[in-house]
Amino acid sequence: MERRHLPLSRGARLRPGLTRPLTLVGLALVPVLVLGVFFVLPVSGMLARGLWPEGRFDPVGVLEVLTRPRVGRVVWFTLWSAAAGTALSVLLGLPAAYALHRLRFPGRRLLRSALLVPFVLPTVVVGVAFRRLLGDSGPLGFLGLDGSPIAIVLGLAFFNVAVVIRSVGAAWEALDPRPGEAAAALGASPVQVLRTVTLPALRPAIVSAASVVFLFCATAFGIVLVLGGLRYSSVETEIYLLTTNLLDLRAAAALSLLQLTTVVGLLIVSGRLRAVPDPTRAVVVATPRRPSRGDWPVLVSTALLLVLVATPIASLVAGSFRVGGDWGLGNYRALTTTGEQALLVPVTEALATSLRTAVDATWMALSMGLLVAVIVTRSSRTRAERRVRSLLDGFFMLPLGVSAVTLGFGFLITLNQPPLSMRDSPLLVPIAQALVALPLVVRTIVPVLAGIDDRQRQAAASLGAGPLRTLLVVDLPIVWRPLLAASGFAFAVSLGEFGATSFLARDEHPTVPVVIFRLIGHPGELNYGMALAASVVLAASTALVMLAVERLRVPSVGAF
């Protein structure tokens, strides 16, 4: 019998063409809604309180704020300190990036792990470490740098040099060595090869890393708050002071708007310079070689950087064991107490709260980040689809630089009424920390997913594998290590988050960074000693997590 083919309806004929757009919309719907409710709504609510103070738009008030003499000084200090911190980070990071990614020597992997630790240290811990080092009673107190802009710039560089090392180092490691070898064969000196071949090839990675470091320096909170106090204030700390001390929401909103505009511009620059791996292009990766005589300046510079990184931490650890002029464990034993009228709960209880909160924030950030990474890395067949994915990528990166203080205060003023009455919810702090960690998770997973050849998925599909089977057979064997690394990274970052948590954590359930800040804000030798001991415990926790992450050998961790 002859088989008759019935004509397809118009709707059936459209289904194949609608599959990809509908899949993209379906995948993006959940993270967009989550980010819309827990990021766009709080930030816009904070801005609305200042820009629409009495229900009507008042741009004159914004201009009045931005023309205040103190605001001008705050913006200028933010710009030049961030620029100085960025320059110092690049200057110290480039030699270390070469030594740790192009040379082979004993302890290289351990050194890479050690230099990544400062980036995940809680900013309040970094501030306390530098105060201990540069304070009047500290090892370098004779320099008179305590509370100075130089101390702040040093703290910013200490915190961000790892970004330069990982980002530029990853690009340097993947750099094709043949052009440099050809230039050397034609008689070019090492300096000429560096100037004419290597640096031009690395320029996008360097500029991208510098823009991200500038972003982190300009939005630094704990470091500037602890080291600068009220004398030196950045835009981030000024927003905090305006909202908590002065309740000047209009001024805080104006500064948040200025900061948001700057952040978006920097993210656009960084996104345009960030290369996406092309799985169809063969990449020649240089094998790390043993150091030669000409590499000694680079190795000496890297060793000097290690000393600069280790000195504040060593001073912090040593100070935590000093009790009344003697050595002992009194400060650590006191962590089971509430100090000298400084706390409502012991530090040990705050540590348990921090661990629980970080676990919740980690699974939230990981589930969201994996979904976002899948969305932005799938191949686009049309220009419109490519543009939509690019816009989504930029949208999900916004929490990277928006003031955590703005986010935390926005939570309080927007999520306090039904149907989003979450002001007293225990999930509020983990959600805020997950939003802070989300861009870092995405930037860890995206390069790995983007590097998977889409033809492998097509081959699996042609053999009858469905989307889930393809994910399990093709993607999961490649991405499981980066997923574990992203989990550890998110956990470490959440454990030390201070900006948003300082607004949201309740007095009876504080996290360790909040407790440390309260301890150093109360007089008393015991309170200060407890702050040092708590800082060591928190720093050790994040360092152990990052050492475990580094053993997974995922190059994209810490690279932007």
Coordinates of C-alpha atoms in Angstrom, one line a residue:
M1 CA 0.0 0.0 0.0
E2 CA 1.3 3.4 -0.9
R3 CA 2.0 5.5 2.2
R4 CA 0.5 9.0 2.1
H5 CA 2.2 12.0 3.7
L6 CA -0.2 14.4 5.2
P7 CA 0.7 18.1 4.7
L8 CA 2.1 19.7 7.9
S9 CA 0.1 22.6 9.4
R10 CA 1.6 26.0 9.5
G11 CA 2.2 25.7 13.3
A12 CA 4.0 22.4 12.8
R13 CA 6.2 23.8 10.1
L14 CA 7.3 26.6 12.5
R15 CA 8.2 24.3 15.3
P16 CA 11.8 23.5 14.2
G17 CA 12.6 27.1 13.7
L18 CA 11.1 28.0 17.1
T19 CA 12.9 25.3 19.1
R20 CA 16.1 27.2 19.7
P21 CA 14.6 30.6 20.6
L22 CA 12.1 28.9 22.9
T23 CA 14.8 26.8 24.5
L24 CA 16.9 30.0 25.1
V25 CA 13.9 31.8 26.6
G26 CA 13.0 28.8 28.8
L27 CA 16.6 28.4 30.1
A28 CA 17.0 32.2 30.7
L29 CA 13.6 32.7 32.3
V30 CA 14.5 31.3 35.8
P31 CA 17.9 33.2 36.3
V32 CA 16.5 36.4 34.8
L33 CA 13.5 36.2 37.2
V34 CA 15.8 35.5 40.2
L35 CA 18.2 38.3 39.3
G36 CA 15.3 40.6 38.6
V37 CA 13.7 40.0 42.0
F38 CA 16.9 39.8 44.1
F39 CA 19.1 42.3 42.3
V40 CA 17.3 44.6 39.9
L41 CA 14.4 45.2 42.4
P42 CA 16.6 46.0 45.4
V43 CA 19.0 48.2 43.5
S44 CA 16.3 50.1 41.7
G45 CA 14.4 50.4 45.0
M46 CA 17.5 52.0 46.6
L47 CA 17.9 54.4 43.7
A48 CA 14.2 55.3 43.7
R49 CA 14.4 56.3 47.4
G50 CA 16.9 58.9 46.5
L51 CA 15.9 59.9 43.0
W52 CA 12.1 60.0 43.7
P53 CA 12.3 61.3 47.3
E54 CA 8.6 62.3 47.5
G55 CA 7.1 60.4 44.7
R56 CA 8.4 62.7 42.0
F57 CA 11.6 62.7 40.0
D58 CA 14.2 65.2 41.3
P59 CA 17.3 65.3 39.1
V60 CA 18.3 68.6 40.5
G61 CA 18.8 66.9 43.9
V62 CA 21.2 64.4 42.2
L63 CA 23.2 67.2 40.7
E64 CA 23.3 69.0 44.0
V65 CA 24.8 65.9 45.6
L66 CA 27.4 65.3 42.9
T67 CA 28.6 68.9 43.2
R68 CA 29.1 68.8 47.0
P69 CA 32.8 69.4 47.9
R70 CA 33.0 66.2 50.0
V71 CA 31.5 64.1 47.2
G72 CA 34.1 65.5 44.8
R73 CA 36.9 64.6 47.2
V74 CA 35.4 61.1 47.6
V75 CA 35.1 60.5 43.9
W76 CA 38.7 61.8 43.3
F77 CA 40.1 59.6 46.1
T78 CA 38.2 56.6 44.6
L79 CA 39.6 57.2 41.1
W80 CA 43.2 57.8 42.0
S81 CA 43.5 55.1 44.7
A82 CA 41.9 52.6 42.3
A83 CA 44.2 53.6 39.5
A84 CA 47.2 53.4 41.8
G85 CA 46.1 50.0 43.2
T86 CA 45.6 48.8 39.6
A87 CA 49.0 50.0 38.4
L88 CA 50.7 48.4 41.4
S89 CA 48.8 45.1 40.9
V90 CA 49.8 45.0 37.2
L91 CA 53.4 45.9 37.9
L92 CA 53.7 43.1 40.5
G93 CA 51.5 40.6 38.7
L94 CA 53.1 40.5 35.3
P95 CA 56.5 39.0 36.3
A96 CA 54.7 36.5 38.6
A97 CA 52.3 35.6 35.8
Y98 CA 55.3 34.7 33.5
A99 CA 57.2 32.8 36.2
L100 CA 54.3 30.8 37.4
H101 CA 52.8 30.0 33.9
R102 CA 55.8 29.7 31.6
L103 CA 58.6 28.4 33.9
R104 CA 58.9 25.1 35.7
F105 CA 60.5 24.9 39.1
P106 CA 59.9 23.0 42.4
G107 CA 57.0 24.4 44.4
R108 CA 55.4 26.2 41.4
R109 CA 51.9 24.9 42.0
L110 CA 52.1 25.6 45.7
L111 CA 53.2 29.1 45.0
R112 CA 50.4 29.7 42.6
S113 CA 47.9 28.6 45.3
A114 CA 49.5 30.8 47.9
L115 CA 49.3 33.9 45.7
L116 CA 45.6 33.2 44.9
V117 CA 44.7 33.2 48.6
P118 CA 44.7 37.0 49.1
F119 CA 41.9 37.4 46.6
V120 CA 39.5 35.3 48.6
L121 CA 40.5 36.6 52.0
P122 CA 37.7 38.6 53.5
T123 CA 38.4 42.3 52.9
V124 CA 37.9 43.1 56.6
V125 CA 40.6 40.5 57.4
V126 CA 43.0 42.2 54.9
G127 CA 42.2 45.6 56.6
V128 CA 42.9 44.1 60.0
A129 CA 46.2 42.5 58.8
F130 CA 47.5 45.8 57.4
R131 CA 46.5 47.7 60.5
R132 CA 48.4 45.1 62.6
L133 CA 51.4 45.5 60.3
L134 CA 51.4 49.3 60.0
G135 CA 49.9 50.3 63.3
D136 CA 51.9 52.1 66.0
S137 CA 52.6 48.8 67.8
G138 CA 53.2 46.8 64.6
P139 CA 56.4 45.7 63.0
L140 CA 56.3 48.5 60.4
G141 CA 54.7 51.1 62.7
F142 CA 57.9 53.3 62.5
L143 CA 57.0 54.1 58.8
G144 CA 54.0 56.1 59.9
L145 CA 51.7 54.6 57.3
D146 CA 48.8 53.6 59.5
G147 CA 45.6 55.2 58.2
S148 CA 47.3 56.7 55.2
P149 CA 46.4 56.5 51.5
I150 CA 49.5 54.5 50.9
A151 CA 48.3 51.8 53.3
I152 CA 45.0 51.6 51.4
V153 CA 46.7 51.3 48.0
L154 CA 48.9 48.6 49.4
G155 CA 45.9 46.8 50.7
L156 CA 44.1 47.1 47.3
A157 CA 47.2 45.7 45.5
F158 CA 47.6 42.9 48.0
F159 CA 44.0 41.9 47.4
N160 CA 43.9 42.1 43.6
V161 CA 47.3 41.0 42.3
A162 CA 46.0 37.5 42.0
V163 CA 43.6 38.6 39.3
V164 CA 46.4 39.8 37.2
I165 CA 48.5 36.7 37.8
R166 CA 45.6 34.3 36.9
S167 CA 44.1 36.2 34.0
V168 CA 47.3 37.2 32.2
G169 CA 49.0 34.0 33.2
A170 CA 46.3 31.9 31.6
A171 CA 46.7 34.0 28.4
W172 CA 50.5 33.7 28.6
E173 CA 50.3 29.9 29.0
A174 CA 48.1 29.6 25.9
L175 CA 50.3 32.0 23.8
D176 CA 51.7 30.4 20.7
P177 CA 55.5 30.4 21.3
R178 CA 56.4 30.2 17.6
P179 CA 56.3 33.9 16.7
G180 CA 58.6 34.7 19.6
E181 CA 60.9 31.9 18.6
A182 CA 61.0 33.1 15.0
A183 CA 61.8 36.7 16.1
A184 CA 64.6 35.4 18.3
A185 CA 66.0 33.3 15.4
L186 CA 66.1 36.5 13.4
G187 CA 68.3 38.1 16.0
A188 CA 65.9 39.9 18.3
S189 CA 66.9 40.2 21.9
P190 CA 64.7 39.0 24.7
V191 CA 63.6 42.5 25.4
Q192 CA 62.7 43.2 21.8
V193 CA 60.7 39.9 21.6
L194 CA 58.9 41.0 24.7
R195 CA 58.2 44.5 23.4
T196 CA 57.3 43.6 19.8
V197 CA 55.8 40.1 20.0
T198 CA 54.7 39.1 23.5
L199 CA 53.2 42.2 24.9
P200 CA 51.1 43.1 21.8
A201 CA 49.7 39.5 21.9
L202 CA 48.9 39.9 25.7
R203 CA 47.5 43.4 25.5
P204 CA 43.9 42.3 25.5
A205 CA 44.4 40.1 28.5
I206 CA 46.4 42.8 30.3
V207 CA 43.8 45.5 29.6
S208 CA 40.9 43.2 30.5
A209 CA 42.6 42.2 33.8
A210 CA 43.4 45.8 34.6
S211 CA 39.8 46.9 34.0
V212 CA 38.6 44.2 36.4
V213 CA 41.2 45.1 39.0
F214 CA 40.2 48.8 38.7
L215 CA 36.6 47.7 39.2
F216 CA 37.4 45.7 42.3
C217 CA 39.6 48.6 43.7
A218 CA 36.9 51.2 43.1
T219 CA 34.3 49.1 44.8
A220 CA 36.5 47.8 47.7
F221 CA 34.6 48.1 51.0
G222 CA 36.2 46.4 54.0
I223 CA 39.8 47.4 53.1
V224 CA 39.0 51.1 52.8
L225 CA 36.5 51.1 55.7
V226 CA 39.1 49.6 58.1
L227 CA 42.2 51.4 56.9
G228 CA 40.7 54.7 55.9
G229 CA 38.0 55.2 58.6
L230 CA 36.2 58.5 58.2
R231 CA 39.2 60.4 57.0
Y232 CA 39.6 58.6 53.6
S233 CA 36.4 57.4 52.1
S234 CA 35.7 55.8 48.7
V235 CA 32.4 55.9 46.9
E236 CA 31.6 52.4 48.4
T237 CA 32.3 53.4 52.0
E238 CA 30.6 56.8 51.5
I239 CA 27.4 55.0 50.4
Y240 CA 27.6 52.9 53.6
L241 CA 28.2 56.0 55.8
L242 CA 25.4 58.0 54.1
T243 CA 22.9 55.1 54.6
T244 CA 23.8 54.0 58.1
N245 CA 25.1 57.1 59.9
L246 CA 23.4 60.0 58.1
L247 CA 20.3 58.3 56.5
D248 CA 20.9 60.5 53.4
L249 CA 19.3 58.2 50.9
R250 CA 19.3 60.9 48.1
A251 CA 23.1 61.3 48.3
A252 CA 23.6 57.5 48.6
A253 CA 21.4 56.9 45.5
A254 CA 23.3 59.5 43.5
L255 CA 26.6 57.9 44.3
S256 CA 25.1 54.4 43.6
L257 CA 24.0 55.7 40.2
L258 CA 27.4 57.1 39.4
Q259 CA 29.0 53.8 40.5
L260 CA 26.6 51.7 38.5
T261 CA 27.3 53.7 35.3
T262 CA 31.1 53.3 35.8
V263 CA 30.6 49.5 36.5
V264 CA 28.6 49.0 33.3
G265 CA 31.2 50.8 31.2
L266 CA 34.1 48.7 32.7
L267 CA 32.2 45.5 32.2
I268 CA 31.6 46.4 28.5
V269 CA 35.3 47.0 28.1
S270 CA 36.3 43.8 29.8
G271 CA 33.7 41.8 27.9
R272 CA 34.9 43.1 24.5
L273 CA 38.5 42.2 25.3
R274 CA 37.7 38.8 26.8
A275 CA 38.4 36.2 24.2
V276 CA 36.0 33.2 23.8
P277 CA 37.8 30.0 22.9
D278 CA 37.2 28.7 19.4
P279 CA 37.1 24.9 19.6
T280 CA 37.7 24.5 15.9
R281 CA 41.1 26.3 16.1
A282 CA 44.2 24.4 17.0
V283 CA 46.0 26.0 19.9
V284 CA 49.7 25.6 20.4
V285 CA 50.5 25.8 24.1
A286 CA 54.1 26.3 25.2
T287 CA 55.4 23.7 27.6
P288 CA 56.8 25.3 30.8
R289 CA 60.6 25.2 30.7
R290 CA 63.3 25.3 33.3
P291 CA 64.5 28.8 34.3
S292 CA 67.6 30.2 32.6
R293 CA 70.0 32.8 33.7
G294 CA 67.9 35.5 32.0
D295 CA 64.9 34.6 34.1
W296 CA 66.4 35.4 37.5
P297 CA 65.0 39.0 37.6
V298 CA 61.5 37.5 37.1
L299 CA 62.1 34.9 39.8
V300 CA 63.4 37.5 42.2
S301 CA 60.4 39.8 41.5
T302 CA 58.1 36.8 42.2
A303 CA 59.9 36.0 45.4
L304 CA 59.6 39.6 46.5
L305 CA 55.9 39.5 45.8
L306 CA 55.6 36.4 47.9
V307 CA 57.3 38.2 50.8
L308 CA 55.0 41.2 50.4
V309 CA 51.9 38.9 50.4
A310 CA 53.2 36.8 53.4
T311 CA 54.2 39.7 55.6
P312 CA 50.8 41.1 56.5
I313 CA 49.5 37.6 57.1
A314 CA 52.5 36.6 59.2
S315 CA 52.0 39.8 61.3
L316 CA 48.4 39.0 61.8
V317 CA 49.1 35.4 62.9
A318 CA 51.9 36.6 65.3
G319 CA 49.7 39.3 66.8
S320 CA 46.9 36.8 67.5
F321 CA 49.2 34.9 69.8
R322 CA 50.2 38.0 71.8
V323 CA 48.3 38.3 75.1
G324 CA 49.3 41.1 77.4
G325 CA 52.9 41.3 76.1
D326 CA 53.4 37.5 76.3
W327 CA 52.8 34.6 73.9
G328 CA 49.7 32.4 74.4
L329 CA 46.4 31.1 73.2
G330 CA 44.3 33.4 75.3
N331 CA 42.8 35.2 72.3
Y332 CA 41.7 32.0 70.7
R333 CA 40.2 30.7 74.0
A334 CA 38.3 34.0 74.3
L335 CA 36.5 33.2 71.0
T336 CA 34.0 31.2 73.0
T337 CA 33.1 34.4 74.9
T338 CA 31.4 37.6 73.9
G339 CA 34.4 39.8 74.6
E340 CA 34.3 43.0 76.6
Q341 CA 30.7 44.0 76.0
A342 CA 31.2 43.9 72.2
L343 CA 29.1 40.9 71.0
L344 CA 25.8 39.2 71.7
V345 CA 27.0 35.8 70.8
P346 CA 30.4 34.1 71.0
V347 CA 32.7 34.1 67.9
T348 CA 32.5 30.3 67.7
E349 CA 28.7 30.6 67.2
A350 CA 29.2 33.2 64.5
L351 CA 31.7 30.9 62.7
A352 CA 29.0 28.2 62.7
T353 CA 26.5 30.7 61.2
S354 CA 29.1 31.7 58.6
L355 CA 29.7 28.1 57.5
R356 CA 25.9 27.4 57.2
T357 CA 25.3 30.6 55.3
A358 CA 28.3 29.9 53.0
V359 CA 27.0 26.4 52.2
D360 CA 23.5 27.8 51.3
A361 CA 25.1 30.6 49.2
T362 CA 27.3 28.1 47.4
W363 CA 24.6 25.8 46.1
M364 CA 22.5 28.8 45.1
A365 CA 25.4 30.4 43.2
L366 CA 26.4 27.1 41.6
S367 CA 23.0 26.1 40.3
M368 CA 22.4 29.6 39.0
G369 CA 25.9 29.9 37.6
L370 CA 25.8 26.6 35.7
L371 CA 22.5 27.5 34.1
V372 CA 23.8 30.9 33.1
A373 CA 27.0 29.4 31.7
V374 CA 25.0 27.0 29.6
I375 CA 22.9 29.8 28.2
V376 CA 25.8 32.1 27.2
T377 CA 28.1 29.4 25.8
R378 CA 25.7 27.6 23.4
S379 CA 26.5 28.3 19.8
S380 CA 24.4 31.0 18.1
R381 CA 23.1 30.6 14.6
T382 CA 21.8 34.1 14.0
R383 CA 23.1 37.5 14.8
A384 CA 20.0 38.3 16.9
E385 CA 20.6 35.1 19.0
R386 CA 24.2 36.0 19.5
R387 CA 23.3 39.5 20.6
V388 CA 20.7 38.2 23.1
R389 CA 23.3 35.8 24.6
S390 CA 25.8 38.7 24.8
L391 CA 23.3 40.9 26.6
L392 CA 22.4 38.1 29.0
D393 CA 26.1 37.6 29.7
G394 CA 26.5 41.3 30.6
F395 CA 23.3 41.3 32.7
F396 CA 24.4 38.4 34.8
M397 CA 27.8 40.1 35.4
L398 CA 26.3 43.2 36.9
P399 CA 26.5 42.0 40.5
L400 CA 30.3 41.8 40.1
G401 CA 30.7 45.6 40.6
V402 CA 27.5 47.0 41.9
S403 CA 27.9 48.2 45.5
A404 CA 27.2 45.3 47.9
V405 CA 26.2 48.1 50.3
T406 CA 23.6 49.3 47.9
L407 CA 22.4 45.7 47.4
G408 CA 22.2 45.0 51.1
F409 CA 20.3 48.2 51.9
G410 CA 18.1 47.6 48.9
F411 CA 17.1 44.2 50.3
L412 CA 15.9 45.9 53.5
I413 CA 13.7 48.5 51.9
T414 CA 12.2 46.4 49.1
L415 CA 11.8 42.9 50.5
N416 CA 9.9 43.9 53.5
Q417 CA 6.3 43.8 52.2
P418 CA 4.1 40.9 50.9
P419 CA 4.4 39.0 48.7
L420 CA 8.2 39.5 49.1
S421 CA 8.3 39.9 52.9
M422 CA 11.7 38.4 53.6
R423 CA 13.3 40.9 55.9
D424 CA 13.5 38.3 58.8
S425 CA 14.1 35.3 56.5
P426 CA 17.3 33.3 57.2
L427 CA 17.7 33.0 53.4
L428 CA 18.2 36.7 52.9
V429 CA 21.9 36.7 53.7
P430 CA 22.7 33.5 51.6
I431 CA 20.8 35.0 48.7
A432 CA 22.9 38.2 48.9
Q433 CA 26.1 36.3 49.2
A434 CA 25.1 34.0 46.2
L435 CA 24.6 37.1 44.1
V436 CA 28.1 38.4 45.0
A437 CA 29.6 34.9 44.1
L438 CA 27.5 34.4 41.0
P439 CA 29.8 36.2 38.5
L440 CA 32.9 34.4 39.8
V441 CA 31.1 31.0 39.3
V442 CA 30.1 32.0 35.8
R443 CA 33.6 33.1 34.9
T444 CA 35.0 29.8 36.2
I445 CA 32.6 27.6 34.2
V446 CA 32.1 29.6 31.0
P447 CA 35.6 29.1 29.5
V448 CA 35.4 25.4 30.0
L449 CA 31.9 25.0 28.4
A450 CA 32.9 27.4 25.6
G451 CA 35.9 25.2 24.9
I452 CA 33.8 22.1 24.3
D453 CA 33.6 21.3 20.5
D454 CA 29.9 21.5 19.7
R455 CA 30.4 18.8 17.1
Q456 CA 30.7 16.3 19.9
R457 CA 27.2 17.2 21.1
Q458 CA 26.0 16.9 17.5
A459 CA 27.6 13.5 17.1
A460 CA 26.0 12.3 20.3
A461 CA 22.6 13.6 19.1
S462 CA 23.0 11.9 15.8
L463 CA 23.6 8.6 17.6
G464 CA 20.2 9.0 19.4
A465 CA 21.3 10.7 22.6
G466 CA 18.8 13.1 24.0
P467 CA 19.8 16.5 25.6
L468 CA 20.1 15.0 29.1
R469 CA 22.1 12.0 27.8
T470 CA 24.4 14.4 25.8
L471 CA 24.9 16.5 28.9
L472 CA 25.9 13.5 30.9
V473 CA 28.2 11.9 28.3
V474 CA 29.8 15.0 26.6
D475 CA 29.7 17.9 29.0
L476 CA 29.8 16.4 32.5
P477 CA 33.2 14.5 32.1
I478 CA 34.8 17.8 31.1
V479 CA 33.1 20.2 33.5
W480 CA 33.0 18.3 36.8
R481 CA 36.3 19.6 38.0
P482 CA 35.5 23.2 37.2
L483 CA 32.1 22.7 39.0
L484 CA 34.0 21.6 42.1
A485 CA 36.4 24.4 41.7
A486 CA 33.6 27.0 41.3
S487 CA 31.9 25.5 44.4
G488 CA 35.0 26.0 46.5
F489 CA 35.5 29.5 45.1
A490 CA 31.9 30.5 45.8
F491 CA 32.2 29.0 49.3
A492 CA 35.4 31.0 50.1
V493 CA 34.0 34.2 48.7
S494 CA 30.7 33.8 50.6
L495 CA 32.5 33.0 53.8
G496 CA 34.2 36.4 53.8
E497 CA 31.5 38.6 52.3
F498 CA 31.1 41.7 54.4
G499 CA 29.4 44.5 52.4
A500 CA 25.8 43.3 52.0
T501 CA 26.0 41.1 55.1
S502 CA 26.8 44.1 57.3
F503 CA 23.3 45.3 56.6
L504 CA 21.4 42.0 56.6
A505 CA 22.9 39.9 59.4
R506 CA 20.9 40.1 62.6
D507 CA 22.7 40.9 65.9
E508 CA 21.9 37.5 67.3
H509 CA 23.1 35.7 64.1
P510 CA 26.2 37.6 62.8
T511 CA 28.8 36.2 60.5
V512 CA 32.5 36.2 61.4
P513 CA 33.4 39.3 59.2
V514 CA 30.6 41.3 60.9
V515 CA 31.9 40.1 64.3
I516 CA 35.5 41.1 63.5
F517 CA 34.4 44.6 62.5
R518 CA 32.4 45.0 65.7
L519 CA 35.4 43.8 67.8
I520 CA 37.8 46.3 66.3
G521 CA 35.2 49.0 66.8
H522 CA 35.1 48.5 70.5
P523 CA 37.9 49.5 72.8
G524 CA 39.7 46.9 74.9
E525 CA 42.8 44.8 74.5
L526 CA 40.8 41.6 74.7
N527 CA 38.4 42.7 71.9
Y528 CA 41.4 43.5 69.6
G529 CA 43.1 40.2 70.4
M530 CA 39.8 38.4 69.6
A531 CA 39.5 40.3 66.3
L532 CA 43.0 39.1 65.3
A533 CA 42.3 35.5 66.3
A534 CA 39.0 35.5 64.5
S535 CA 40.7 36.9 61.4
V536 CA 43.3 34.1 61.5
V537 CA 40.6 31.5 61.8
L538 CA 38.6 33.0 58.9
A539 CA 41.8 33.4 56.8
A540 CA 42.8 29.8 57.4
S541 CA 39.4 28.5 56.4
T542 CA 39.4 30.4 53.1
A543 CA 43.0 29.4 52.4
L544 CA 42.4 25.7 53.0
V545 CA 39.4 25.9 50.6
M546 CA 41.4 27.6 47.9
L547 CA 44.4 25.1 48.3
A548 CA 41.9 22.3 47.7
V549 CA 40.5 24.2 44.7
E550 CA 43.9 24.7 43.2
R551 CA 44.6 20.9 43.4
L552 CA 41.7 20.5 40.9
R553 CA 43.9 22.4 38.3
V554 CA 41.2 24.5 36.7
P555 CA 43.0 27.5 35.0
S556 CA 39.8 29.6 34.8
V557 CA 39.6 29.9 38.6
G558 CA 40.4 33.5 39.5
A559 CA 40.7 34.5 35.8
F560 CA 38.4 37.1 34.3

